[in-house]
Coordinates of C-alpha atoms in Angstrom, one line a residue:
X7 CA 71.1 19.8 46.8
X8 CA 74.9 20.1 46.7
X9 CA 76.9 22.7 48.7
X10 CA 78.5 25.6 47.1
X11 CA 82.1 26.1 47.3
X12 CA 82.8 29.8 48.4
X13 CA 85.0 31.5 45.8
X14 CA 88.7 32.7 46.5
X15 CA 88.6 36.8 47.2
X16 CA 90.3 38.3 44.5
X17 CA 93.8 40.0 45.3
X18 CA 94.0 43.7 45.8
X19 CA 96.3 43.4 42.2
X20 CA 93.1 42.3 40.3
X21 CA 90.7 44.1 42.3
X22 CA 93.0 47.6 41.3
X23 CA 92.6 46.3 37.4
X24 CA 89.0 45.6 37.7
X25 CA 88.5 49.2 39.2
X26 CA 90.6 50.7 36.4
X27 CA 88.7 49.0 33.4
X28 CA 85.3 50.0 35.0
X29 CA 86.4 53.5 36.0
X30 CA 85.7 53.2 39.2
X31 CA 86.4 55.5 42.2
X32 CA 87.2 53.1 44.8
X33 CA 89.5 49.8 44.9
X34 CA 87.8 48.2 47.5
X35 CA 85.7 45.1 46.5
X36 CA 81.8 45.3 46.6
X37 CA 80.3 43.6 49.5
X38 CA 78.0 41.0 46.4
X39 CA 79.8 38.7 44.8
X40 CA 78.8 37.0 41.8
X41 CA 77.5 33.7 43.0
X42 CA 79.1 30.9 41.9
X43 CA 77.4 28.5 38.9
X44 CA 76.1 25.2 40.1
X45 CA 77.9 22.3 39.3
X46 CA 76.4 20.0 36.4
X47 CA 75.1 17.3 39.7
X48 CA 73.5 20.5 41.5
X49 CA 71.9 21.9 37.7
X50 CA 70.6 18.1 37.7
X51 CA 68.7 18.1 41.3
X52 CA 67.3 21.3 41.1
X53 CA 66.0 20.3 37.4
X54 CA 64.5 16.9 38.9
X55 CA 63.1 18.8 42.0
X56 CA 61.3 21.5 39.8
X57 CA 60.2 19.0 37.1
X58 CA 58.6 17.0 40.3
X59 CA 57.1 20.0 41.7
X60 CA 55.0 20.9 38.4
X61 CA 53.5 17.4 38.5
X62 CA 50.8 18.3 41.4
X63 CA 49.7 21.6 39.3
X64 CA 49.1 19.6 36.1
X65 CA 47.2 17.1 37.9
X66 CA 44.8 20.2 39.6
X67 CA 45.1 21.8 36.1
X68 CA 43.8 18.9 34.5
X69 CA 40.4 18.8 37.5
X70 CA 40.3 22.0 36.1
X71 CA 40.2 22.0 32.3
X72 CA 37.6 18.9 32.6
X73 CA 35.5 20.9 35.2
X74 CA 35.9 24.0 32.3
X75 CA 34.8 21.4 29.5
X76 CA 31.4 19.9 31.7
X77 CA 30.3 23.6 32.3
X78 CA 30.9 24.5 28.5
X79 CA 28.5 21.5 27.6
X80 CA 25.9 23.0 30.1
X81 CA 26.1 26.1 29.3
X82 CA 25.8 25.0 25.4
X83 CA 22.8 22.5 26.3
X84 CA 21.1 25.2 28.3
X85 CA 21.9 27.9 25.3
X86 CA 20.0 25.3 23.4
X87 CA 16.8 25.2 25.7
X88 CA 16.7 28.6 25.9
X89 CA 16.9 29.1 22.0
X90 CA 13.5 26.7 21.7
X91 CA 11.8 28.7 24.9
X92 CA 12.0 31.6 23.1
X93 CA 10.7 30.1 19.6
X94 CA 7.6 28.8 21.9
X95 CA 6.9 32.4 23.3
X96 CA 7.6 33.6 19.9
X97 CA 4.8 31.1 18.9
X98 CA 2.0 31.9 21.4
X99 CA 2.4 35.8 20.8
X100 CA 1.9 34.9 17.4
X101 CA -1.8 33.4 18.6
X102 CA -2.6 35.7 20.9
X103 CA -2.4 38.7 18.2
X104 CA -5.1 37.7 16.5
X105 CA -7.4 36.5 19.2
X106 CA -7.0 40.1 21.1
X107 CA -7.4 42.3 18.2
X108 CA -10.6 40.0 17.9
X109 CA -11.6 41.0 21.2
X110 CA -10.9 44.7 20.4
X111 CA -13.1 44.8 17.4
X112 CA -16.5 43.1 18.9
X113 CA -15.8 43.1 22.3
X114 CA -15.0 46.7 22.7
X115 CA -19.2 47.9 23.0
X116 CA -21.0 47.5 26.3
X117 CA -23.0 44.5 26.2
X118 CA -26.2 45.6 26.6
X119 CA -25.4 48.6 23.9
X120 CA -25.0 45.6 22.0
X121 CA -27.9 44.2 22.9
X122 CA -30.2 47.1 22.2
X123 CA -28.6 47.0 18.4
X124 CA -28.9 43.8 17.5
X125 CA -32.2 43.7 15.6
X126 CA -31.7 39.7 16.4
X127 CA -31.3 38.8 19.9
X128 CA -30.5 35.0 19.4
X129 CA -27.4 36.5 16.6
X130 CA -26.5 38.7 19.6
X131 CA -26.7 36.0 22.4
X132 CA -24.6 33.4 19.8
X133 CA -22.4 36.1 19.2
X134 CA -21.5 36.7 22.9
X135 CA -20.8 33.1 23.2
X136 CA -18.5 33.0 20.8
X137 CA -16.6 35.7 22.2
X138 CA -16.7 34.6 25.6
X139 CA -14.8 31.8 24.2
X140 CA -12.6 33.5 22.4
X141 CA -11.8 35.2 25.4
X142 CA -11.3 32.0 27.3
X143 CA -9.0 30.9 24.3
X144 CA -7.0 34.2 25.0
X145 CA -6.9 33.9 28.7
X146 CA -5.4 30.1 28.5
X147 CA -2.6 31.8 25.9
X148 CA -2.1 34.0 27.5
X149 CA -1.2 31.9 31.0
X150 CA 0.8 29.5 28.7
X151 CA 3.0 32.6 27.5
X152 CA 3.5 33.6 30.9
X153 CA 4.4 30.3 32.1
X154 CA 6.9 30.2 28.8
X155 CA 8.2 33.7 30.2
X156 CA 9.2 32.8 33.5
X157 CA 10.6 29.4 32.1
X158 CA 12.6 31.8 30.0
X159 CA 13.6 34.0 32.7
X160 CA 14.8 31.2 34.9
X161 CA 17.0 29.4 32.0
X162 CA 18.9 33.0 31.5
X163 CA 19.5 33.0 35.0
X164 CA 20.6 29.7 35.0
X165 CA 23.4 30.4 31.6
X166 CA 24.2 33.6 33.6
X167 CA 25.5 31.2 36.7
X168 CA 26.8 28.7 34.8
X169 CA 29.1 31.3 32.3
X170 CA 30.3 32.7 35.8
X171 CA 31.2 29.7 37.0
X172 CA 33.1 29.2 33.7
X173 CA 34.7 32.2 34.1
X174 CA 36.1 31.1 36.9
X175 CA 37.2 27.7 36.0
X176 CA 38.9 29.6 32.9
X177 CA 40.8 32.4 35.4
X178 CA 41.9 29.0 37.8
X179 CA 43.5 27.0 34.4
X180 CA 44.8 29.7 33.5
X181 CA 46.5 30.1 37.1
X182 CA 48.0 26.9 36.9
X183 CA 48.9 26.4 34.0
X184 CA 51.0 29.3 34.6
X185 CA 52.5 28.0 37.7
X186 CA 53.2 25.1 35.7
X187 CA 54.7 27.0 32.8
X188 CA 56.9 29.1 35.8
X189 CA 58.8 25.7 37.0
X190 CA 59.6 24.6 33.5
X191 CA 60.5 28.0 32.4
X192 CA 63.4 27.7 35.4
X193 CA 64.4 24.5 34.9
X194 CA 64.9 24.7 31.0
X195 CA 66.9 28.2 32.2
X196 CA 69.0 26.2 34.1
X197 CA 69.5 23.6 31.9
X198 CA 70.7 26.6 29.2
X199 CA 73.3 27.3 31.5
X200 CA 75.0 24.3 31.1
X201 CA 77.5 23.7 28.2
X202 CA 76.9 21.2 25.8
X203 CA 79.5 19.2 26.9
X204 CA 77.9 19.6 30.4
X205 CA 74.5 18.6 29.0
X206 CA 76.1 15.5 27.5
X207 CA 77.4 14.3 31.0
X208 CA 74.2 14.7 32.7
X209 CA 72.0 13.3 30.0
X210 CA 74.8 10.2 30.3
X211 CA 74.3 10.0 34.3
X212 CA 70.8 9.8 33.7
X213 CA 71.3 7.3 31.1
X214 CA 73.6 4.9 33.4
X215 CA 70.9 5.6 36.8
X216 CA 67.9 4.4 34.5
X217 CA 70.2 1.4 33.5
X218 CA 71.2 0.7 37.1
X219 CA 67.6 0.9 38.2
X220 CA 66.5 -1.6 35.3
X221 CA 64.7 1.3 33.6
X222 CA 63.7 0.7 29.7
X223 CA 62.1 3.1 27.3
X224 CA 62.5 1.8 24.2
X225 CA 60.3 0.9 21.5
X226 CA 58.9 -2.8 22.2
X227 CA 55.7 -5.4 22.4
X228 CA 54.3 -6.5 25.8
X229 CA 54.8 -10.2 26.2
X230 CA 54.2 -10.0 29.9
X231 CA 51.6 -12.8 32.1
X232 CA 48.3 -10.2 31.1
X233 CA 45.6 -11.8 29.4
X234 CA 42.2 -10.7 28.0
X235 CA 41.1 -6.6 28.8
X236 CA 44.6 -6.1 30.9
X237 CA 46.9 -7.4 27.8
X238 CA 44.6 -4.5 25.4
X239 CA 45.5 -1.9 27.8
X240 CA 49.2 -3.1 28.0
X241 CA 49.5 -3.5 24.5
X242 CA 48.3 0.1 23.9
X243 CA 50.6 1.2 26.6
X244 CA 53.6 -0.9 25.5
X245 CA 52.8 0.9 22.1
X246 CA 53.5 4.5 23.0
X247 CA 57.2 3.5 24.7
X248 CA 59.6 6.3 23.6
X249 CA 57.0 9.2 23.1
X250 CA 57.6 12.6 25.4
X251 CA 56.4 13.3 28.4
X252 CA 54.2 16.2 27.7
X253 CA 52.0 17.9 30.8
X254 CA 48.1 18.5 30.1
X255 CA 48.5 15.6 27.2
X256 CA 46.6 12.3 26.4
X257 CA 48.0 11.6 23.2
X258 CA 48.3 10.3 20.4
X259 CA 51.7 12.0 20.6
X260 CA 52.4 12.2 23.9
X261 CA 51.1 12.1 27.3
X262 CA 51.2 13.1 31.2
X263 CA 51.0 10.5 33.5
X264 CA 47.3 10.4 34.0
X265 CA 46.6 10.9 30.2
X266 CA 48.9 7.3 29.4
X267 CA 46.9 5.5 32.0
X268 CA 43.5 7.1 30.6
X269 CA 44.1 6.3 27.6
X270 CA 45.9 2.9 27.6
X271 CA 42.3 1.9 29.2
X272 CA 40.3 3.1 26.3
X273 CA 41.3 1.4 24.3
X274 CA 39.7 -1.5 25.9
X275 CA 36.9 0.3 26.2
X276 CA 36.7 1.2 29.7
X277 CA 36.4 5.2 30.3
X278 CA 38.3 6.4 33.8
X279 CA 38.2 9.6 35.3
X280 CA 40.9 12.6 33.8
X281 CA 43.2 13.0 37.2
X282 CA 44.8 10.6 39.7
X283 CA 43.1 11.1 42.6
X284 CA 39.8 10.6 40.8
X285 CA 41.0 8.0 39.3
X286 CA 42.7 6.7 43.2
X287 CA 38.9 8.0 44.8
X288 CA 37.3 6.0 42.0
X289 CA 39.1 2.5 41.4
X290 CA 38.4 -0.3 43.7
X291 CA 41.6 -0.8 45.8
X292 CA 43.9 -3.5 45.6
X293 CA 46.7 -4.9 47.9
X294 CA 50.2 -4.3 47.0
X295 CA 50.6 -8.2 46.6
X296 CA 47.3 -9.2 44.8
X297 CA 48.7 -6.5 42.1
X298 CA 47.5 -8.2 38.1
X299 CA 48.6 -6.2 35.4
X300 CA 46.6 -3.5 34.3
X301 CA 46.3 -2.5 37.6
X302 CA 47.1 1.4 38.3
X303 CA 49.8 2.2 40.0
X304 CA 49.8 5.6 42.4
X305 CA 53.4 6.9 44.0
X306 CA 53.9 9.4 46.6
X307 CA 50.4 9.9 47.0
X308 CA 46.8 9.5 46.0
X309 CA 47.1 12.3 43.6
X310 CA 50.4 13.2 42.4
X311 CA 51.8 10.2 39.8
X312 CA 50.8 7.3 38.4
X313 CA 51.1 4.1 36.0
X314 CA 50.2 0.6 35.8
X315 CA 51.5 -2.6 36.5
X316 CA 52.7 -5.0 33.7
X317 CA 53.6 -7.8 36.2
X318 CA 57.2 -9.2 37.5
X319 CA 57.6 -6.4 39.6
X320 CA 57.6 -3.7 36.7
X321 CA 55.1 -1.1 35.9
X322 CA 54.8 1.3 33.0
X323 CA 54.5 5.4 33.2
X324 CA 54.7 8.3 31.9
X325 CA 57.8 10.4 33.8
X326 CA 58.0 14.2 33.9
X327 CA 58.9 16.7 31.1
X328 CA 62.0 16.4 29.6
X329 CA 61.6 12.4 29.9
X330 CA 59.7 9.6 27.8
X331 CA 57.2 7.3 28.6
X332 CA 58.9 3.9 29.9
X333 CA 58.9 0.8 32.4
X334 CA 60.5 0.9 35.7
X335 CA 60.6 -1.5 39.0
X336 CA 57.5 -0.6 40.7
X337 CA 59.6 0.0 43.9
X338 CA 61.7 2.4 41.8
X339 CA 59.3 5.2 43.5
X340 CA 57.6 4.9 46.6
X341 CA 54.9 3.0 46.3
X342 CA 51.2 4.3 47.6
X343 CA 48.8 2.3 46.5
X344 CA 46.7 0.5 43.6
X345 CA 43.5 0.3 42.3
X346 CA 41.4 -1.6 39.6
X347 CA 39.1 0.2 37.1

């Protein structure tokens, strides 16, 4: 980051005008002084730097929303056990009623009362059979609803955990996303501070660094060595040249650096992991020079950026805000490692 120049102090003529205009008691200066602007080179670091800070946060945030999004399907798969659970108590209370107000009506009299009033002892001792079954009957239910219950029981506790847990992966997002949100917030502020003809000479620096560094972003077909899966992923990949930047994204209309690389491999029908590191922990590695295109590409780190390699030293990503996706060298950033889904 640049130095700032420390401003002239005013002259005790300006200082006495100032103090007039402002009604002010005393012509002495105030010990603050308005800092002065950053220059249009400074404006430019800070912007990169902040932009390059909110790339670990949108990689965490992303670990987070799928996290949020596997909990949401157990929570709806569990909702859905417990909705049939219940319908199969419902149903065995529904058996039961009639089998214990069956009970209630013949089973209610001593049995030898009974006994002593039936004129027919055999009806009687056929009768007590059939009730001792019917008890039976009720006693299995009646097990089976309790073992229903407790099911029950258990799968509300187990929704209660998992909502909880959701809760929690909803209260992280939304942590990051706002820390996220907080550097892009300051470095579109100091972007606004520029003047448009200050804009325009940054946007041109960056224009003539991203030529000198043999960066290209615009629209155009991969013609590279890639054959077979690698040349479907590349020619998805080569497709979306030109379209934004856009944290949290995985297209169609724009992506973050993990989402391009996701996506550009589904369409060859291979399904990787949302973030970088997983998709770093999960890939089998491969040596810087045995790179093939197709290969992903991880800078920095194992979990902050990455792309993949279209071959002759060149590799395709998805920047930061504020940029598009394009292809660099792959030593324009330092290189970490690679992997090979």
């Amino acid at each position: 980051m640049g130095t700032h120049r420390r401003p002239k102090p005013p002259s005790r003529a300006r200082i006495a005008t100032i103090g007039m205009a402002a009604g002010a008691v005393s012509l002495l200066p105030t010990q603050s002084q308005a800092a002065p602007k950053p220059t249009v080179d400074e404006v430019r670091k800070q912007v990169e730097k902040l932009y390059e800070e909110a790339t670990g946060p949108t990689e965490e945030y992303n670990a987070i929303r799928e996290q949020q999004e596997k909990l949401q399907g157990e929570v709806d798969s569990a909702q859905d056990r417990l909705a049939r659970k219940q319908q199969e108590v419902n149903e065995l209370r529904e058996k039961i009623g009639p089998l214990a107000a069956s009970q209630y009506r013949s089973g209610g009299i001593d049995a030898s009362v009974q006994l002593f009033l039936s004129g027919e002892p055999d009806d009687y001792l056929e009768q007590a059979e059939m009730l001792d079954r019917t008890s039976n009957r009720q006693a299995d239910a009646l097990r089976a609803m309790q073992a229903k219950q407790r099911e029950l029981t258990q799968e509300r506790q187990a929704i209660q955990k998992r909502l909880e847990d959701l809760k929690e992966t909803r209260t992280k997002a939304a942590k990051k996303k706002d820390e996220v949100q907080e550097k892009l917030t300051k470095a579109r502020k100091l972007l606004n501070s520029l003047t448009t003809a200050q804009r325009a000479r940054m946007e041109a620096a960056q224009e003539q660094d991203d030529a000198a560094a043999g960066v290209s972003d615009s629209a155009a077909t991969y013609n590279g060595p890639a054959s077979g899966r690698a040349k479907t992923v590349l020619d998805f990949a080569y497709a979306q040249l030109g379209k934004p930047y856009e944290w949290g994204s995985t297209g169609p209309n724009s992506y973050d650096c993990s989402g391009l690389v996701g996506a550009s491999w589904r369409a060859a029908g291979v399904s990787l992991p949302r973030t970088v590191k997983q998709m770093y922990d999960a890939g089998r590695k491969v040596a810087k020079s045995d790179l093939q295109p197709g290969d992903i590409i991880y800078w920095y780190n194992d979990n902050q950026h990455n792309g993949m390699y279209v071959g002759n030293g060149k590799a395709i990503h998805a920047p930061r805000t504020g940029k598009n996706i394009e292809v660099v060298p792959l030593d324009s950033m330092p290189f970490f490692a690679a992997s090979r889904p």
